[in-house]
mmCIF file of C-alpha atoms in Angstrom:
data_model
loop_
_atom_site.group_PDB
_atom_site.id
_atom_site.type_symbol
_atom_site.label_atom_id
_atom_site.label_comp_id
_atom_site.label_asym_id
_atom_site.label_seq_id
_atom_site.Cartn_x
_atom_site.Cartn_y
_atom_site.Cartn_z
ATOM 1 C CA UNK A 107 137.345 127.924 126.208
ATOM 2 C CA UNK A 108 138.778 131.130 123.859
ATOM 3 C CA UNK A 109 138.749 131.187 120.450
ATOM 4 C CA UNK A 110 142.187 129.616 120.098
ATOM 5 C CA UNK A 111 141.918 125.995 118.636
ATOM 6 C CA UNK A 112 145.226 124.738 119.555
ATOM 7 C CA UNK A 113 144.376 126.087 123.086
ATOM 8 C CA UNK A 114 145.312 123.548 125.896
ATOM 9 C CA UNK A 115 141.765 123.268 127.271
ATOM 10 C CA UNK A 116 140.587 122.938 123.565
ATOM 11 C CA UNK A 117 142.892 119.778 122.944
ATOM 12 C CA UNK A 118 142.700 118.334 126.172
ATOM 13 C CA UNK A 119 138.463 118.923 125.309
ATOM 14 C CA UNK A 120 138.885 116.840 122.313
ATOM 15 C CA UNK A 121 141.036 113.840 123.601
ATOM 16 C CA UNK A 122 139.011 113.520 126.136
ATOM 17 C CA UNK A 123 135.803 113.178 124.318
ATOM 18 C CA UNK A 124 137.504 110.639 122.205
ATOM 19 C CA UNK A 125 139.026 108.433 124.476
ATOM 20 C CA UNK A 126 135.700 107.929 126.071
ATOM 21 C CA UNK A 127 134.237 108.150 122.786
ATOM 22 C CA UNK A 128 136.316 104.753 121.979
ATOM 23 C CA UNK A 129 136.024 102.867 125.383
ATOM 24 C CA UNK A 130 132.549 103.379 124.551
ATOM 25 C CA UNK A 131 131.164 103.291 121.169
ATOM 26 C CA UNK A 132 134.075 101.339 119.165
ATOM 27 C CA UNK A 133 136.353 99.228 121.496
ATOM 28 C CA UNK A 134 133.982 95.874 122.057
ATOM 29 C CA UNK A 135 133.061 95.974 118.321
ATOM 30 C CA UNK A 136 135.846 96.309 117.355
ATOM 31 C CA UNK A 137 137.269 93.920 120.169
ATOM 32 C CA UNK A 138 134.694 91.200 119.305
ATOM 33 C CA UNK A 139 133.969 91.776 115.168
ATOM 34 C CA UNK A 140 137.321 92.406 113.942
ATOM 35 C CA UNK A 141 140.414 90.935 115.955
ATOM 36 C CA UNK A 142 137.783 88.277 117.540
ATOM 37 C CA UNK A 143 137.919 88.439 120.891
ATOM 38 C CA UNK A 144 134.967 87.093 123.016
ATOM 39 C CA UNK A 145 133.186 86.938 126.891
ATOM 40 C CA UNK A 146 134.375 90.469 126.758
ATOM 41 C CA UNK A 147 133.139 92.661 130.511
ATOM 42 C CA UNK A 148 133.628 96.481 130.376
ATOM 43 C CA UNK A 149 135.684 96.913 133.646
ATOM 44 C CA UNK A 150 134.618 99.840 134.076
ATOM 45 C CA UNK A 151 130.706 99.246 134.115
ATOM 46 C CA UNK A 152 131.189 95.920 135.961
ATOM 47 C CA UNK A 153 133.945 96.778 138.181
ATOM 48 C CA UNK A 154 135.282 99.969 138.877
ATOM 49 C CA UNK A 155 134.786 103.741 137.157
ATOM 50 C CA UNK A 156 137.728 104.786 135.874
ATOM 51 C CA UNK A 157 139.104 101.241 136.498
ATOM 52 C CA UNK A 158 142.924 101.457 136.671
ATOM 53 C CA UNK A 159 145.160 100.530 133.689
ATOM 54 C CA UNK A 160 142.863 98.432 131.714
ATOM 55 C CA UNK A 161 139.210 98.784 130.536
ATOM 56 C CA UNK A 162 138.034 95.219 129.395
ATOM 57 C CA UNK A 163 138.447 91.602 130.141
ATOM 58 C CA UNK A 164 138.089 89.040 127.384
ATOM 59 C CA UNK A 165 139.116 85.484 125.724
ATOM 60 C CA UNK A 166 141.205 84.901 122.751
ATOM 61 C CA UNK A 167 144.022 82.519 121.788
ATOM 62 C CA UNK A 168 143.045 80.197 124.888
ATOM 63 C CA UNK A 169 143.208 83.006 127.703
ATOM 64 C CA UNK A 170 142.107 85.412 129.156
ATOM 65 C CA UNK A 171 142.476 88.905 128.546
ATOM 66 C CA UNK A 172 143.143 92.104 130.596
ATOM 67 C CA UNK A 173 142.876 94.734 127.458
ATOM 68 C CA UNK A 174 143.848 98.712 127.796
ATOM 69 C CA UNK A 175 141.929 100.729 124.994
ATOM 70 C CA UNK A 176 144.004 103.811 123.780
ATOM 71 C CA UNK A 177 142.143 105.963 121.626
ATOM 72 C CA UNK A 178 143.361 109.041 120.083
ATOM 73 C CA UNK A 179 143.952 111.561 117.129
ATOM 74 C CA UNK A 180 145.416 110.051 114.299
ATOM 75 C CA UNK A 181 147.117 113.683 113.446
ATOM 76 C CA UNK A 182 149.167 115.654 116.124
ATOM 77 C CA UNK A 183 148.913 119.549 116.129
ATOM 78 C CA UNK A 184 150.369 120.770 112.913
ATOM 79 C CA UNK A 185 153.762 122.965 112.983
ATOM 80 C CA UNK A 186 154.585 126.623 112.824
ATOM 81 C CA UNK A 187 154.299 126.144 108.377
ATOM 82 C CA UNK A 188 150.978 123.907 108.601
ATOM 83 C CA UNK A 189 152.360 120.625 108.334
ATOM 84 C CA UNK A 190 150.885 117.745 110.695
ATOM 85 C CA UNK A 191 152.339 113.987 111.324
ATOM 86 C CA UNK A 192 150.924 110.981 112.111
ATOM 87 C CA UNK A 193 150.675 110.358 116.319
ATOM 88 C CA UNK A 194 153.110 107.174 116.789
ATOM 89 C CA UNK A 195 153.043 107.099 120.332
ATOM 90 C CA UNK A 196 150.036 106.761 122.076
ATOM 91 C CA UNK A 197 150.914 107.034 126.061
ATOM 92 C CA UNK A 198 149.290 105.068 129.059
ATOM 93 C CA UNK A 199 148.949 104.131 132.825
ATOM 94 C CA UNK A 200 152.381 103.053 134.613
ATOM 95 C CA UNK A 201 153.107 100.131 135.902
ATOM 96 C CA UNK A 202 151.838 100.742 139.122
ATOM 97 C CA UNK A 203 148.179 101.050 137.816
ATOM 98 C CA UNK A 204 148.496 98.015 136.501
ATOM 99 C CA UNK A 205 149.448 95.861 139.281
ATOM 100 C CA UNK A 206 146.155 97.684 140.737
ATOM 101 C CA UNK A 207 144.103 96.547 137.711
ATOM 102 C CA UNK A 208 145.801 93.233 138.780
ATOM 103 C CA UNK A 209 144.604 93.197 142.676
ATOM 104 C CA UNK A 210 140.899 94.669 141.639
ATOM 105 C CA UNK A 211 140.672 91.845 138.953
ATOM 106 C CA UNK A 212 141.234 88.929 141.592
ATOM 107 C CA UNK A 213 138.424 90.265 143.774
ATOM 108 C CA UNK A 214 136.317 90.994 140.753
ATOM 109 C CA UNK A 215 134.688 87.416 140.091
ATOM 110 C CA UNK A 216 136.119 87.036 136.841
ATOM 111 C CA UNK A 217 139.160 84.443 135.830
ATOM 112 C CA UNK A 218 142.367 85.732 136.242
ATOM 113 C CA UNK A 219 143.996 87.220 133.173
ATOM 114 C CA UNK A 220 146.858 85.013 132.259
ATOM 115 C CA UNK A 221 147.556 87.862 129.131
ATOM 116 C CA UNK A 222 148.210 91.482 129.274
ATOM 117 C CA UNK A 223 146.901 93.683 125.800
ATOM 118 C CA UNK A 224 146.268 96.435 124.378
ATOM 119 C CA UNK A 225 143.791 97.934 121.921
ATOM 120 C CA UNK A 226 144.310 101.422 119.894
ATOM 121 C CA UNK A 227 142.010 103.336 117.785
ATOM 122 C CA UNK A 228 143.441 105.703 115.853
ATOM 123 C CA UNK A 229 140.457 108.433 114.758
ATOM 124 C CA UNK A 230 141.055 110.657 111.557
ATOM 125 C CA UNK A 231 138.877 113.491 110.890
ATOM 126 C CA UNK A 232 137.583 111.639 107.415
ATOM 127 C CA UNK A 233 135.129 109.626 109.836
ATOM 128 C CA UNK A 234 137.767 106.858 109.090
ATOM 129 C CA UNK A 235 139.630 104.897 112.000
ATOM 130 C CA UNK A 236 142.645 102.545 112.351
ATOM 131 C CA UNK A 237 142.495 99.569 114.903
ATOM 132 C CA UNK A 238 145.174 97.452 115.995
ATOM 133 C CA UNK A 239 146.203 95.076 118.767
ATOM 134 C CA UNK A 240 148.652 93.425 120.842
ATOM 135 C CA UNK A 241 150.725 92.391 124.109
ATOM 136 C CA UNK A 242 152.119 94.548 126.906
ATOM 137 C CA UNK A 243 155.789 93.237 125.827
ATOM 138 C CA UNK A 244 155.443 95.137 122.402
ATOM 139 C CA UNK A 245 154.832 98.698 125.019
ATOM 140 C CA UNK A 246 157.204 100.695 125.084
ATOM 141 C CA UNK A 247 158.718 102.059 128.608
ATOM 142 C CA UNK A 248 158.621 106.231 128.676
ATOM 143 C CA UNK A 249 158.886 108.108 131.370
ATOM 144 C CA UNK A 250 156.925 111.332 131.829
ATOM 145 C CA UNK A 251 157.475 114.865 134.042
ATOM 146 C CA UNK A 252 154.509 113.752 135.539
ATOM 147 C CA UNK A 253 155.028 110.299 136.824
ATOM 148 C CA UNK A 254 157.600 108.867 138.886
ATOM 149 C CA UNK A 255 158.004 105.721 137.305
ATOM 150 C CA UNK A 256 157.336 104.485 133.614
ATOM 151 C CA UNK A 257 154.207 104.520 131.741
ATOM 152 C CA UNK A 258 153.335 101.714 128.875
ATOM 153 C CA UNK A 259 153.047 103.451 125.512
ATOM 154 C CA UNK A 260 151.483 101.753 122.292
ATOM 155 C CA UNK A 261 154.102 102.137 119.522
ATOM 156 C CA UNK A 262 152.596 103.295 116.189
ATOM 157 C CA UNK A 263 155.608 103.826 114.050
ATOM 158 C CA UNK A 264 155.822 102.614 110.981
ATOM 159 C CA UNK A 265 158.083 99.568 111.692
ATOM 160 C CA UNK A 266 155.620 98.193 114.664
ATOM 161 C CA UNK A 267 152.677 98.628 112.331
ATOM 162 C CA UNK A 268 154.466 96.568 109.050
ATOM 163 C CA UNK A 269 154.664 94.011 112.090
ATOM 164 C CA UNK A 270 150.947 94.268 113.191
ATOM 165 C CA UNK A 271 149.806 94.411 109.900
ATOM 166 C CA UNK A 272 151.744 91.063 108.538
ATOM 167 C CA UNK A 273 150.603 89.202 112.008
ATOM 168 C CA UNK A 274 146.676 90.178 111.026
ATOM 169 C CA UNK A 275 146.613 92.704 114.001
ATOM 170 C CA UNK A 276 145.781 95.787 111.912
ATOM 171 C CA UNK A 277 142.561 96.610 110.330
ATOM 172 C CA UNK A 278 143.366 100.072 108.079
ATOM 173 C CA UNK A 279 139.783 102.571 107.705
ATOM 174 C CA UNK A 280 136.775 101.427 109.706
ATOM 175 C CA UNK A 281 133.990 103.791 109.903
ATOM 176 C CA UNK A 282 133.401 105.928 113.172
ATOM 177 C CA UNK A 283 130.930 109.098 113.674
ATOM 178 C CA UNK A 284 132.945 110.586 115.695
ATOM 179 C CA UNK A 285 130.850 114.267 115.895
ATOM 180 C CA UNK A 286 134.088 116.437 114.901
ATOM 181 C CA UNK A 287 131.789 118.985 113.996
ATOM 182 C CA UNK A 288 129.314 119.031 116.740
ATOM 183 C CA UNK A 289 131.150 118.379 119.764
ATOM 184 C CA UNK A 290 130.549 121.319 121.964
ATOM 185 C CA UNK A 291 132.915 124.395 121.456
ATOM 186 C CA UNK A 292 134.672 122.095 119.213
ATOM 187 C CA UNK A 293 137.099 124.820 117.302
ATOM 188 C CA UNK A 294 139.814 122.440 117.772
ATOM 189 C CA UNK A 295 137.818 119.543 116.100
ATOM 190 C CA UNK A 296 136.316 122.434 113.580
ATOM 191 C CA UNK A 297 139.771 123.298 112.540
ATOM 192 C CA UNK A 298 141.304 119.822 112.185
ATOM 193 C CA UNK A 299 138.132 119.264 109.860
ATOM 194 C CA UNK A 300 139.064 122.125 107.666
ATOM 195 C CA UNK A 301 142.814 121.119 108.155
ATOM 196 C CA UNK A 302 141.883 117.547 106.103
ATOM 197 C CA UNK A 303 139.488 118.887 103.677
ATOM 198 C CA UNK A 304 142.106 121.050 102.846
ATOM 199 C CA UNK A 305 144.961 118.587 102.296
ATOM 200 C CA UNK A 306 142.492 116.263 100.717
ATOM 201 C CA UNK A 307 141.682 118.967 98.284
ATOM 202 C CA UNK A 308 138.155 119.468 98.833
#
């Protein structure tokens, strides 16, 4: 991968692993333990690989739930002088994935998903993780080179999480073991290790 941490194969390495490190080892946990959903089916065990748009189906609040997991970096790359901010935008699928997660869904067997969610996991390199939840209508639209129409975006900023947080949609610093340090080639994840220890003074 070259020796460059902040390579694009290293970070697109690393998101990778942790996206599918979330859809697999935290989200129905979290899902089922913390924010209380239940009946939850991995969509893409049950369904589909790589099922479009969304990745579980589940019951809360009297409905049922078509939930997209969006797990990430808590940090984006530091700057030219070393300083790093938080991620606040964590981008998805567009809107034409999801009206395929829609059409799949009805053939699927299970009940129709009256509500639209999200899920995102926000991994820091302190084996500590943020989780938070909510609707499709708190997405935001943003359009990418890549796509021709829209994608839905979780919004992280700090106004949308004072809202999650005072609805009880926001649980700060769970536990993950993420393997930062033994993912393969992992200079990227090696570096943003050092990067914390650092600023953490250790």
């Amino acid at each position: 991968m070259g020796s460059d941490p902040w390579s694009k194969n290293h970070v697109s390495a690393c998101a990778r692993a942790i996206g599918v490190y979330g859809e697999e080892k935290l989200a129905i946990p979290v899902l089922s333990e913390v924010f209380k959903f239940s009946d939850l089916t991995d969509l893409n065990r049950k369904c589909k690989k790589n099922y479009p748009w969304a990745d579980f189906h589940g019951w809360r609040d009297g409905a049922w739930w078509m939930i997209n997991v969006k797990t990430r970096s808590k940090w984006q790359k530091p700057n030219s002088v070393g300083m790093r901010y938080r991620n606040t935008l964590y981008i998805g699928s567009t809107e034409q994935r999801l009206d395929k997660a829609k059409k799949l869904l009805s053939k699927s067997g299970l009940a129709d998903a009256r509500r639209i969610g999200w899920l995102a996991l926000s991994l820091d390199t302190d084996q500590t993780f943020d989780a938070c939840w909510g609707d499709i209508e708190e997405m935001r639209q943003t359009r990418l080179k890549t796509h021709l129409t829209p994608s839905h975006a979780v919004d992280l900023s700090d106004d949308m999480i004072g809202r999650y947080i005072r609805s009880g949609r926001f649980q700060p610093r769970l536990r993950h073991d993420f393997p930062w340090l033994n993912y393969p080639e992992s200079w990227w994840t090696y570096e943003a290790h050092k990067a914390w220890l650092k600023g953490n003074g250790e």
